[in-house]
PDB file of C-alpha atoms and ligand atoms in Angstrom:
ATOM      1  CA  UNK A   1      -5.770 -11.681 -24.669  1.00 80.00           C
ATOM      2  CA  UNK A   2      -3.033 -10.536 -22.330  1.00 95.00           C
ATOM      3  CA  UNK A   3      -3.526  -7.721 -19.841  1.00 98.00           C
ATOM      4  CA  UNK A   4      -1.432  -4.708 -20.827  1.00 98.00           C
ATOM      5  CA  UNK A   5       0.304  -3.153 -17.863  1.00 98.00           C
ATOM      6  CA  UNK A   6       1.975   0.226 -17.294  1.00 98.00           C
ATOM      7  CA  UNK A   7       4.462   0.325 -14.399  1.00 98.00           C
ATOM      8  CA  UNK A   8       4.937   3.764 -12.813  1.00 98.00           C
ATOM      9  CA  UNK A   9       8.062   4.031 -10.680  1.00 98.00           C
ATOM     10  CA  UNK A  10       9.726   1.181 -12.603  1.00 98.00           C
ATOM     11  CA  UNK A  11      13.243   2.025 -11.431  1.00 97.00           C
ATOM     12  CA  UNK A  12      12.386   1.800  -7.745  1.00 97.00           C
ATOM     13  CA  UNK A  13      12.773  -1.183  -5.425  1.00 95.00           C
ATOM     14  CA  UNK A  14       9.126  -2.252  -5.728  1.00 96.00           C
ATOM     15  CA  UNK A  15       8.578  -1.053  -9.314  1.00 98.00           C
ATOM     16  CA  UNK A  16      11.529  -3.057 -10.670  1.00 98.00           C
ATOM     17  CA  UNK A  17      10.326  -6.196  -8.838  1.00 97.00           C
ATOM     18  CA  UNK A  18       6.858  -5.651 -10.345  1.00 98.00           C
ATOM     19  CA  UNK A  19       8.382  -5.316 -13.844  1.00 98.00           C
ATOM     20  CA  UNK A  20      10.055  -8.730 -13.444  1.00 98.00           C
ATOM     21  CA  UNK A  21       6.809 -10.272 -12.197  1.00 98.00           C
ATOM     22  CA  UNK A  22       4.836  -8.901 -15.186  1.00 98.00           C
ATOM     23  CA  UNK A  23       7.491 -10.085 -17.661  1.00 98.00           C
ATOM     24  CA  UNK A  24       7.377 -13.593 -16.200  1.00 97.00           C
ATOM     25  CA  UNK A  25       3.605 -14.015 -16.517  1.00 98.00           C
ATOM     26  CA  UNK A  26       2.307 -15.027 -19.970  1.00 97.00           C
ATOM     27  CA  UNK A  27      -1.105 -13.562 -19.159  1.00 98.00           C
ATOM     28  CA  UNK A  28       0.427 -10.107 -18.695  1.00 98.00           C
ATOM     29  CA  UNK A  29       2.195  -7.788 -21.109  1.00 98.00           C
ATOM     30  CA  UNK A  30       4.509  -4.984 -20.050  1.00 98.00           C
ATOM     31  CA  UNK A  31       3.096  -2.139 -22.170  1.00 98.00           C
ATOM     32  CA  UNK A  32       4.894   0.967 -20.875  1.00 98.00           C
ATOM     33  CA  UNK A  33       7.182   2.285 -18.148  1.00 98.00           C
ATOM     34  CA  UNK A  34       6.978   5.664 -16.403  1.00 98.00           C
ATOM     35  CA  UNK A  35       9.573   7.582 -14.443  1.00 98.00           C
ATOM     36  CA  UNK A  36       9.975  11.365 -14.689  1.00 96.00           C
ATOM     37  CA  UNK A  37      13.750  11.067 -14.452  1.00 95.00           C
ATOM     38  CA  UNK A  38      14.316   8.217 -16.940  1.00 97.00           C
ATOM     39  CA  UNK A  39      16.866   8.894 -19.684  1.00 96.00           C
ATOM     40  CA  UNK A  40      15.969   5.805 -21.764  1.00 96.00           C
ATOM     41  CA  UNK A  41      13.350   6.047 -24.528  1.00 96.00           C
ATOM     42  CA  UNK A  42      12.667   2.317 -24.416  1.00 97.00           C
ATOM     43  CA  UNK A  43      13.898  -0.778 -22.613  1.00 97.00           C
ATOM     44  CA  UNK A  44      13.779  -4.147 -24.418  1.00 96.00           C
ATOM     45  CA  UNK A  45      11.172  -2.736 -26.818  1.00 96.00           C
ATOM     46  CA  UNK A  46       8.960  -1.330 -24.034  1.00 98.00           C
ATOM     47  CA  UNK A  47       8.419   2.453 -24.340  1.00 98.00           C
ATOM     48  CA  UNK A  48       9.594   4.621 -21.449  1.00 98.00           C
ATOM     49  CA  UNK A  49       7.629   7.779 -20.616  1.00 98.00           C
ATOM     50  CA  UNK A  50       8.796  10.684 -18.481  1.00 98.00           C
ATOM     51  CA  UNK A  51       5.500  12.628 -18.562  1.00 98.00           C
ATOM     52  CA  UNK A  52       2.273  10.816 -17.680  1.00 98.00           C
ATOM     53  CA  UNK A  53       0.284  13.118 -19.988  1.00 98.00           C
ATOM     54  CA  UNK A  54       1.981  11.417 -22.947  1.00 98.00           C
ATOM     55  CA  UNK A  55       0.142   8.231 -21.907  1.00 98.00           C
ATOM     56  CA  UNK A  56      -3.295   9.734 -22.644  1.00 98.00           C
ATOM     57  CA  UNK A  57      -4.938   7.442 -25.194  1.00 97.00           C
ATOM     58  CA  UNK A  58      -2.216   4.781 -24.783  1.00 98.00           C
ATOM     59  CA  UNK A  59      -3.388   1.193 -25.231  1.00 97.00           C
ATOM     60  CA  UNK A  60      -3.110  -0.368 -21.754  1.00 98.00           C
ATOM     61  CA  UNK A  61      -5.486  -1.833 -19.192  1.00 98.00           C
ATOM     62  CA  UNK A  62      -3.766  -1.518 -15.820  1.00 98.00           C
ATOM     63  CA  UNK A  63      -1.587   1.124 -14.114  1.00 98.00           C
ATOM     64  CA  UNK A  64       0.693  -0.369 -11.471  1.00 98.00           C
ATOM     65  CA  UNK A  65       2.006   2.389  -9.188  1.00 98.00           C
ATOM     66  CA  UNK A  66       5.009   2.102  -6.885  1.00 98.00           C
ATOM     67  CA  UNK A  67       6.143   5.699  -6.816  1.00 98.00           C
ATOM     68  CA  UNK A  68       6.374   8.207  -3.976  1.00 96.00           C
ATOM     69  CA  UNK A  69       3.635   9.341  -1.561  1.00 93.00           C
ATOM     70  CA  UNK A  70       3.536  12.901  -2.907  1.00 94.00           C
ATOM     71  CA  UNK A  71       2.480  11.837  -6.426  1.00 96.00           C
ATOM     72  CA  UNK A  72       0.421   8.709  -5.686  1.00 95.00           C
ATOM     73  CA  UNK A  73      -2.930  10.506  -5.435  1.00 97.00           C
ATOM     74  CA  UNK A  74      -2.339  12.517  -8.602  1.00 98.00           C
ATOM     75  CA  UNK A  75      -1.201   9.385 -10.499  1.00 98.00           C
ATOM     76  CA  UNK A  76      -4.179   7.298  -9.364  1.00 98.00           C
ATOM     77  CA  UNK A  77      -6.583  10.103 -10.260  1.00 98.00           C
ATOM     78  CA  UNK A  78      -4.934  10.363 -13.675  1.00 98.00           C
ATOM     79  CA  UNK A  79      -5.147   6.598 -14.252  1.00 98.00           C
ATOM     80  CA  UNK A  80      -8.874   6.515 -13.440  1.00 98.00           C
ATOM     81  CA  UNK A  81      -9.569   9.597 -15.562  1.00 98.00           C
ATOM     82  CA  UNK A  82      -7.883   8.020 -18.569  1.00 98.00           C
ATOM     83  CA  UNK A  83      -9.257   4.467 -18.375  1.00 97.00           C
ATOM     84  CA  UNK A  84      -6.279   2.676 -16.806  1.00 98.00           C
ATOM     85  CA  UNK A  85      -7.273   0.525 -13.841  1.00 98.00           C
ATOM     86  CA  UNK A  86      -4.972   1.448 -10.975  1.00 98.00           C
ATOM     87  CA  UNK A  87      -3.198  -1.162  -8.844  1.00 98.00           C
ATOM     88  CA  UNK A  88      -1.480   1.057  -6.321  1.00 98.00           C
ATOM     89  CA  UNK A  89       1.053   0.007  -3.734  1.00 97.00           C
ATOM     90  CA  UNK A  90       2.376   3.486  -3.048  1.00 97.00           C
ATOM     91  CA  UNK A  91       1.491   4.524   0.485  1.00 92.00           C
ATOM     92  CA  UNK A  92       0.704   7.855   2.133  1.00 90.00           C
ATOM     93  CA  UNK A  93      -2.936   8.355   1.013  1.00 95.00           C
ATOM     94  CA  UNK A  94      -5.266  10.268   3.331  1.00 93.00           C
ATOM     95  CA  UNK A  95      -8.770   8.949   4.054  1.00 92.00           C
ATOM     96  CA  UNK A  96     -10.204  11.875   2.053  1.00 96.00           C
ATOM     97  CA  UNK A  97      -8.063  10.990  -0.968  1.00 97.00           C
ATOM     98  CA  UNK A  98      -9.165   7.338  -0.830  1.00 97.00           C
ATOM     99  CA  UNK A  99     -12.818   8.397  -0.578  1.00 97.00           C
ATOM    100  CA  UNK A 100     -12.352  10.778  -3.497  1.00 98.00           C
ATOM    101  CA  UNK A 101     -10.703   8.104  -5.693  1.00 98.00           C
ATOM    102  CA  UNK A 102     -13.361   5.536  -4.753  1.00 98.00           C
ATOM    103  CA  UNK A 103     -16.069   7.992  -5.853  1.00 98.00           C
ATOM    104  CA  UNK A 104     -14.222   8.744  -9.098  1.00 98.00           C
ATOM    105  CA  UNK A 105     -13.879   5.020  -9.885  1.00 98.00           C
ATOM    106  CA  UNK A 106     -17.618   4.498  -9.285  1.00 97.00           C
ATOM    107  CA  UNK A 107     -18.352   7.429 -11.559  1.00 97.00           C
ATOM    108  CA  UNK A 108     -16.070   6.038 -14.279  1.00 97.00           C
ATOM    109  CA  UNK A 109     -17.133   2.411 -13.638  1.00 97.00           C
ATOM    110  CA  UNK A 110     -13.441   1.548 -13.524  1.00 97.00           C
ATOM    111  CA  UNK A 111     -12.022  -1.077 -11.169  1.00 98.00           C
ATOM    112  CA  UNK A 112      -8.945  -0.417  -9.094  1.00 98.00           C
ATOM    113  CA  UNK A 113      -7.021  -1.353  -6.002  1.00 98.00           C
ATOM    114  CA  UNK A 114      -5.103   0.642  -3.417  1.00 98.00           C
ATOM    115  CA  UNK A 115      -3.315  -1.842  -1.173  1.00 97.00           C
ATOM    116  CA  UNK A 116      -1.099  -0.633   1.642  1.00 92.00           C
ATOM    117  CA  UNK A 117       0.319  -4.158   1.781  1.00 93.00           C
ATOM    118  CA  UNK A 118       0.275  -6.796  -0.950  1.00 97.00           C
ATOM    119  CA  UNK A 119       1.719  -9.578   1.213  1.00 96.00           C
ATOM    120  CA  UNK A 120      -0.902 -12.190   2.116  1.00 94.00           C
ATOM    121  CA  UNK A 121       0.658 -12.621   5.572  1.00 96.00           C
ATOM    122  CA  UNK A 122       0.294  -8.911   6.289  1.00 96.00           C
ATOM    123  CA  UNK A 123      -3.354  -8.972   5.204  1.00 95.00           C
ATOM    124  CA  UNK A 124      -3.917 -11.870   7.630  1.00 96.00           C
ATOM    125  CA  UNK A 125      -2.064 -10.029  10.404  1.00 97.00           C
ATOM    126  CA  UNK A 126      -4.388  -7.046   9.963  1.00 97.00           C
ATOM    127  CA  UNK A 127      -7.441  -9.283  10.137  1.00 96.00           C
ATOM    128  CA  UNK A 128      -6.181 -11.185  13.209  1.00 98.00           C
ATOM    129  CA  UNK A 129      -5.217  -7.942  14.959  1.00 98.00           C
ATOM    130  CA  UNK A 130      -8.673  -6.456  14.434  1.00 98.00           C
ATOM    131  CA  UNK A 131     -10.253  -9.634  15.774  1.00 98.00           C
ATOM    132  CA  UNK A 132      -8.002  -9.701  18.863  1.00 98.00           C
ATOM    133  CA  UNK A 133      -8.613  -6.021  19.655  1.00 98.00           C
ATOM    134  CA  UNK A 134     -12.224  -6.826  20.493  1.00 97.00           C
ATOM    135  CA  UNK A 135     -10.972  -8.869  23.462  1.00 97.00           C
ATOM    136  CA  UNK A 136      -7.660  -7.064  24.082  1.00 97.00           C
ATOM    137  CA  UNK A 137      -8.352  -3.321  23.734  1.00 97.00           C
ATOM    138  CA  UNK A 138      -4.880  -2.423  25.066  1.00 98.00           C
ATOM    139  CA  UNK A 139      -2.433  -2.630  22.199  1.00 98.00           C
ATOM    140  CA  UNK A 140       0.456  -0.924  20.463  1.00 98.00           C
ATOM    141  CA  UNK A 141       1.476  -1.187  16.801  1.00 98.00           C
ATOM    142  CA  UNK A 142       5.170  -1.253  15.957  1.00 98.00           C
ATOM    143  CA  UNK A 143       6.043  -1.105  12.285  1.00 98.00           C
ATOM    144  CA  UNK A 144       9.623  -1.588  11.134  1.00 98.00           C
ATOM    145  CA  UNK A 145      10.945  -0.652   7.691  1.00 98.00           C
ATOM    146  CA  UNK A 146      14.152   0.052   5.764  1.00 97.00           C
ATOM    147  CA  UNK A 147      15.636   3.506   6.274  1.00 98.00           C
ATOM    148  CA  UNK A 148      14.779   4.781   2.753  1.00 96.00           C
ATOM    149  CA  UNK A 149      11.041   4.713   3.440  1.00 95.00           C
ATOM    150  CA  UNK A 150       9.593   8.206   3.027  1.00 93.00           C
ATOM    151  CA  UNK A 151       6.313   8.069   4.972  1.00 93.00           C
ATOM    152  CA  UNK A 152       5.657   7.262   8.632  1.00 97.00           C
ATOM    153  CA  UNK A 153       3.701   5.556   9.956  1.00 97.00           C
ATOM    154  CA  UNK A 154       3.450   2.968   7.183  1.00 96.00           C
ATOM    155  CA  UNK A 155       0.255   2.549   5.162  1.00 94.00           C
ATOM    156  CA  UNK A 156      -0.052  -0.931   6.649  1.00 95.00           C
ATOM    157  CA  UNK A 157       0.061   0.460  10.201  1.00 97.00           C
ATOM    158  CA  UNK A 158      -2.641   3.008   9.367  1.00 96.00           C
ATOM    159  CA  UNK A 159      -4.841   0.389   7.709  1.00 95.00           C
ATOM    160  CA  UNK A 160      -4.329  -1.952  10.691  1.00 97.00           C
ATOM    161  CA  UNK A 161      -5.281   0.868  13.049  1.00 98.00           C
ATOM    162  CA  UNK A 162      -8.411   1.658  11.015  1.00 96.00           C
ATOM    163  CA  UNK A 163      -9.527  -1.992  11.053  1.00 96.00           C
ATOM    164  CA  UNK A 164      -8.916  -2.151  14.808  1.00 98.00           C
ATOM    165  CA  UNK A 165     -10.882   1.079  15.321  1.00 98.00           C
ATOM    166  CA  UNK A 166     -13.922  -0.561  13.671  1.00 97.00           C
ATOM    167  CA  UNK A 167     -14.188  -3.284  16.344  1.00 97.00           C
ATOM    168  CA  UNK A 168     -12.309  -2.097  19.460  1.00 98.00           C
ATOM    169  CA  UNK A 169     -14.214  -0.278  22.170  1.00 96.00           C
ATOM    170  CA  UNK A 170     -12.581   3.139  22.415  1.00 96.00           C
ATOM    171  CA  UNK A 171     -10.065   3.371  25.205  1.00 94.00           C
ATOM    172  CA  UNK A 172      -7.363   5.957  25.903  1.00 96.00           C
ATOM    173  CA  UNK A 173      -4.379   3.885  26.911  1.00 96.00           C
ATOM    174  CA  UNK A 174      -1.565   4.701  29.288  1.00 92.00           C
ATOM    175  CA  UNK A 175      -1.585   6.450  32.637  1.00 95.00           C
ATOM    176  CA  UNK A 176      -3.865   9.473  32.870  1.00 94.00           C
ATOM    177  CA  UNK A 177      -0.950  11.530  34.205  1.00 96.00           C
ATOM    178  CA  UNK A 178       1.580  10.133  31.723  1.00 95.00           C
ATOM    179  CA  UNK A 179       4.187  12.701  30.577  1.00 95.00           C
ATOM    180  CA  UNK A 180       6.667  12.554  27.739  1.00 96.00           C
ATOM    181  CA  UNK A 181      10.004  13.907  28.943  1.00 97.00           C
ATOM    182  CA  UNK A 182      11.291  13.460  25.395  1.00 97.00           C
ATOM    183  CA  UNK A 183       8.757  14.452  22.685  1.00 96.00           C
ATOM    184  CA  UNK A 184       7.553  11.492  20.625  1.00 96.00           C
ATOM    185  CA  UNK A 185       8.640   8.874  23.168  1.00 97.00           C
ATOM    186  CA  UNK A 186       5.152   7.325  23.250  1.00 97.00           C
ATOM    187  CA  UNK A 187       4.737   7.271  19.456  1.00 97.00           C
ATOM    188  CA  UNK A 188       1.807   8.591  17.421  1.00 98.00           C
ATOM    189  CA  UNK A 189      -1.671   8.432  18.918  1.00 97.00           C
ATOM    190  CA  UNK A 190      -4.500   6.834  16.956  1.00 98.00           C
ATOM    191  CA  UNK A 191      -7.894   6.458  18.638  1.00 98.00           C
ATOM    192  CA  UNK A 192      -6.329   6.150  22.094  1.00 98.00           C
ATOM    193  CA  UNK A 193      -3.558   3.691  21.204  1.00 98.00           C
ATOM    194  CA  UNK A 194      -0.018   4.194  19.896  1.00 98.00           C
ATOM    195  CA  UNK A 195       1.828   3.532  16.654  1.00 98.00           C
ATOM    196  CA  UNK A 196       5.646   3.408  16.564  1.00 98.00           C
ATOM    197  CA  UNK A 197       7.803   3.557  13.422  1.00 98.00           C
ATOM    198  CA  UNK A 198      11.276   2.002  13.352  1.00 98.00           C
ATOM    199  CA  UNK A 199      13.598   2.764  10.422  1.00 98.00           C
ATOM    200  CA  UNK A 200      16.809   0.751  10.017  1.00 98.00           C
ATOM    201  CA  UNK A 201      19.029  -0.431   7.152  1.00 98.00           C
ATOM    202  CA  UNK A 202      18.658  -4.150   6.527  1.00 97.00           C
ATOM    203  CA  UNK A 203      14.934  -4.237   7.224  1.00 98.00           C
ATOM    204  CA  UNK A 204      12.343  -4.677   4.438  1.00 96.00           C
ATOM    205  CA  UNK A 205       8.783  -4.433   5.883  1.00 97.00           C
ATOM    206  CA  UNK A 206       7.725  -5.805   9.255  1.00 98.00           C
ATOM    207  CA  UNK A 207       4.933  -5.176  11.717  1.00 98.00           C
ATOM    208  CA  UNK A 208       4.036  -6.247  15.228  1.00 98.00           C
ATOM    209  CA  UNK A 209       0.791  -5.692  17.072  1.00 98.00           C
ATOM    210  CA  UNK A 210       1.313  -6.234  20.804  1.00 98.00           C
ATOM    211  CA  UNK A 211      -1.669  -6.764  23.077  1.00 98.00           C
ATOM    212  CA  UNK A 212      -1.547  -6.617  26.862  1.00 98.00           C
ATOM    213  CA  UNK A 213      -4.087  -7.639  29.491  1.00 97.00           C
ATOM    214  CA  UNK A 214      -4.077  -8.629  33.154  1.00 97.00           C
ATOM    215  CA  UNK A 215      -1.401 -11.312  33.472  1.00 98.00           C
ATOM    216  CA  UNK A 216      -1.150 -12.113  29.759  1.00 98.00           C
ATOM    217  CA  UNK A 217       0.142 -10.811  26.460  1.00 98.00           C
ATOM    218  CA  UNK A 218      -0.296 -11.596  22.793  1.00 98.00           C
ATOM    219  CA  UNK A 219       2.077 -10.609  19.994  1.00 98.00           C
ATOM    220  CA  UNK A 220       1.219 -10.857  16.305  1.00 98.00           C
ATOM    221  CA  UNK A 221       4.063 -10.313  13.856  1.00 98.00           C
ATOM    222  CA  UNK A 222       4.528 -10.369  10.117  1.00 98.00           C
ATOM    223  CA  UNK A 223       7.821 -10.108   8.225  1.00 98.00           C
ATOM    224  CA  UNK A 224       8.443  -9.398   4.564  1.00 97.00           C
ATOM    225  CA  UNK A 225      12.076 -10.461   4.162  1.00 97.00           C
ATOM    226  CA  UNK A 226      12.062  -9.908   0.407  1.00 96.00           C
ATOM    227  CA  UNK A 227       9.995  -7.721  -1.966  1.00 95.00           C
ATOM    228  CA  UNK A 228       8.995 -10.875  -3.821  1.00 95.00           C
ATOM    229  CA  UNK A 229       6.534 -11.386  -0.929  1.00 96.00           C
ATOM    230  CA  UNK A 230       4.359  -8.598  -2.369  1.00 96.00           C
ATOM    231  CA  UNK A 231       4.230  -9.897  -5.943  1.00 97.00           C
ATOM    232  CA  UNK A 232       1.529 -12.574  -5.732  1.00 95.00           C
ATOM    233  CA  UNK A 233      -0.759  -9.837  -4.349  1.00 96.00           C
ATOM    234  CA  UNK A 234       0.158  -7.406  -7.139  1.00 98.00           C
ATOM    235  CA  UNK A 235      -0.419 -10.169  -9.713  1.00 98.00           C
ATOM    236  CA  UNK A 236      -3.828 -10.965  -8.210  1.00 97.00           C
ATOM    237  CA  UNK A 237      -4.698  -7.269  -8.134  1.00 98.00           C
ATOM    238  CA  UNK A 238      -3.905  -6.832 -11.841  1.00 98.00           C
ATOM    239  CA  UNK A 239      -6.041  -9.818 -12.805  1.00 98.00           C
ATOM    240  CA  UNK A 240      -8.968  -8.807 -10.582  1.00 98.00           C
ATOM    241  CA  UNK A 241      -9.251  -5.072 -11.320  1.00 98.00           C
ATOM    242  CA  UNK A 242      -9.894  -5.724 -15.016  1.00 98.00           C
ATOM    243  CA  UNK A 243     -13.028  -7.682 -14.038  1.00 97.00           C
ATOM    244  CA  UNK A 244     -14.393  -5.029 -11.682  1.00 97.00           C
ATOM    245  CA  UNK A 245     -16.008  -1.609 -11.855  1.00 96.00           C
ATOM    246  CA  UNK A 246     -15.152  -0.265  -8.406  1.00 97.00           C
ATOM    247  CA  UNK A 247     -11.906   0.693  -6.689  1.00 98.00           C
ATOM    248  CA  UNK A 248     -11.249  -1.079  -3.382  1.00 97.00           C
ATOM    249  CA  UNK A 249      -8.876  -0.178  -0.538  1.00 96.00           C
ATOM    250  CA  UNK A 250      -7.136  -3.296   0.760  1.00 95.00           C
ATOM    251  CA  UNK A 251      -6.202  -6.576  -0.902  1.00 96.00           C
ATOM    252  CA  UNK A 252      -8.592  -8.453   1.405  1.00 93.00           C
ATOM    253  CA  UNK A 253     -11.502  -7.209  -0.739  1.00 94.00           C
ATOM    254  CA  UNK A 254     -10.175  -9.217  -3.689  1.00 94.00           C
ATOM    255  CA  UNK A 255      -9.304 -12.438  -1.860  1.00 88.00           C
TER     256      UNK A 255
HETATM  257  P1  NAP B 301      11.642   3.677  -4.284  1.00 67.54           P
HETATM  258  O1  NAP B 301      12.680   2.614  -4.442  1.00 67.54           O
HETATM  259  O2  NAP B 301      12.045   5.045  -3.798  1.00 67.54           O
HETATM  260  O3  NAP B 301      10.876   3.810  -5.677  1.00 67.54           O
HETATM  261  C1  NAP B 301      10.024   4.843  -6.057  1.00 67.54           C
HETATM  262  C2  NAP B 301      10.356   5.190  -7.493  1.00 67.54           C
HETATM  263  O4  NAP B 301       9.383   6.068  -8.026  1.00 67.54           O
HETATM  264  C3  NAP B 301      11.719   5.883  -7.623  1.00 67.54           C
HETATM  265  O5  NAP B 301      12.451   5.254  -8.668  1.00 67.54           O
HETATM  266  C4  NAP B 301      11.298   7.313  -7.980  1.00 67.54           C
HETATM  267  O6  NAP B 301      12.277   7.988  -8.740  1.00 67.54           O
HETATM  268  C5  NAP B 301      10.059   7.060  -8.791  1.00 67.54           C
HETATM  269  N1  NAP B 301       9.214   8.235  -8.961  1.00 67.54           N
HETATM  270  C6  NAP B 301       9.194   9.396  -8.262  1.00 67.54           C
HETATM  271  N2  NAP B 301       8.235  10.214  -8.736  1.00 67.54           N
HETATM  272  C7  NAP B 301       7.624   9.557  -9.749  1.00 67.54           C
HETATM  273  C8  NAP B 301       6.557   9.866 -10.651  1.00 67.54           C
HETATM  274  N3  NAP B 301       5.932  11.050 -10.591  1.00 67.54           N
HETATM  275  N4  NAP B 301       6.196   8.943 -11.578  1.00 67.54           N
HETATM  276  C9  NAP B 301       6.815   7.763 -11.649  1.00 67.54           C
HETATM  277  N5  NAP B 301       7.846   7.407 -10.844  1.00 67.54           N
HETATM  278  C10 NAP B 301       8.236   8.296  -9.896  1.00 67.54           C
HETATM  279  O7  NAP B 301      10.515   3.176  -3.276  1.00 67.54           O
HETATM  280  P2  NAP B 301       9.978   1.684  -3.050  1.00 67.54           P
HETATM  281  O8  NAP B 301      10.673   1.076  -1.897  1.00 67.54           O
HETATM  282  O9  NAP B 301       9.941   0.965  -4.359  1.00 67.54           O
HETATM  283  O10 NAP B 301       8.499   1.995  -2.570  1.00 67.54           O
HETATM  284  C11 NAP B 301       7.564   2.658  -3.421  1.00 67.54           C
HETATM  285  C12 NAP B 301       6.255   2.848  -2.677  1.00 67.54           C
HETATM  286  O11 NAP B 301       5.670   1.558  -2.446  1.00 67.54           O
HETATM  287  C13 NAP B 301       6.400   3.496  -1.294  1.00 67.54           C
HETATM  288  O12 NAP B 301       5.308   4.361  -1.062  1.00 67.54           O
HETATM  289  C14 NAP B 301       6.345   2.308  -0.340  1.00 67.54           C
HETATM  290  O13 NAP B 301       5.866   2.663   0.937  1.00 67.54           O
HETATM  291  C15 NAP B 301       5.376   1.418  -1.064  1.00 67.54           C
HETATM  292  N6  NAP B 301       5.417   0.002  -0.724  1.00 67.54           N
HETATM  293  C16 NAP B 301       4.232  -0.643  -0.767  1.00 67.54           C
HETATM  294  C17 NAP B 301       4.175  -1.987  -0.526  1.00 67.54           C
HETATM  295  C18 NAP B 301       2.843  -2.678  -0.614  1.00 67.54           C
HETATM  296  O14 NAP B 301       2.767  -3.897  -0.406  1.00 67.54           O
HETATM  297  N7  NAP B 301       1.768  -1.945  -0.902  1.00 67.54           N
HETATM  298  C19 NAP B 301       5.326  -2.696  -0.218  1.00 67.54           C
HETATM  299  C20 NAP B 301       6.531  -2.019  -0.192  1.00 67.54           C
HETATM  300  C21 NAP B 301       6.562  -0.664  -0.474  1.00 67.54           C
HETATM  301  P3  NAP B 301      13.435   8.849  -7.939  1.00 67.54           P
HETATM  302  O15 NAP B 301      14.068   7.890  -6.980  1.00 67.54           O
HETATM  303  O16 NAP B 301      14.314   9.284  -9.035  1.00 67.54           O
HETATM  304  O17 NAP B 301      12.682   9.940  -7.238  1.00 67.54           O
END
């Protein structure tokens, strides 16, 4: 039996790439598409919905979400409430929202995944960065994305920072009497270290974690040059969430 998939945000850069991935996998079936601004009623026989409430009772297993940060929580909540297992790439969730959705999934015994980055290389970068921060507590995260990205810092940068926080001994970096003569020059502070967001046309999704110590430095970097880099992770997520009864935050929990 194929896994029936709804794609929310199907007209977007990530959503349209996910649609192609689903169509090209015989184990998956594209069941429905959602975009509040869509004019089409169907595309190649696949129904298009403009209101998520019309999907209540619809026959599908998984809800893939690549929409916009302001609706991601509401969409994921809706998916869990109505028996669709969410596979969410949309970023911008707060820790409280993730905790709330994790509790709801446990209550509903419905699997799900919120992954700030579906690229395997980015998942490895996060893991390596956390490991290195135990030995190199002085670090800065620089994330670089295309200039249409709505949220900053990226979900990947936040997740990286959270993983680092779990193992790094707290340290407030920089000079004690440091002053910003231009507001924001030192980036956003997270647990005593800094996160910087670069937005430029031509970029896709990139991240560096730079470590500094006495007389040495270490730079970890991951680059997604193409959105196809995220699709093996989305595909894995779809196939794993149908077997599970608990939402997880981070692709590493399914690897
Ligand atoms: P995008 O091109 O702007 O696509 C988002 C799409 O969602 C747009 O077509 C938008 O329509 C549509 N939309 C808005 N509200 C909606 C709703 N309520 N229901 C359904 N669709 C809705 O953005 P993108 O580059 O594809 O990125 C989408 C999200 O994925 C972002 O949060 C981004 O940070 C994230 N992302 C995650 C990963 C990962 O690996 N997890 C990788 C890359 C990107 P309009 O344009 O008409 O508003």
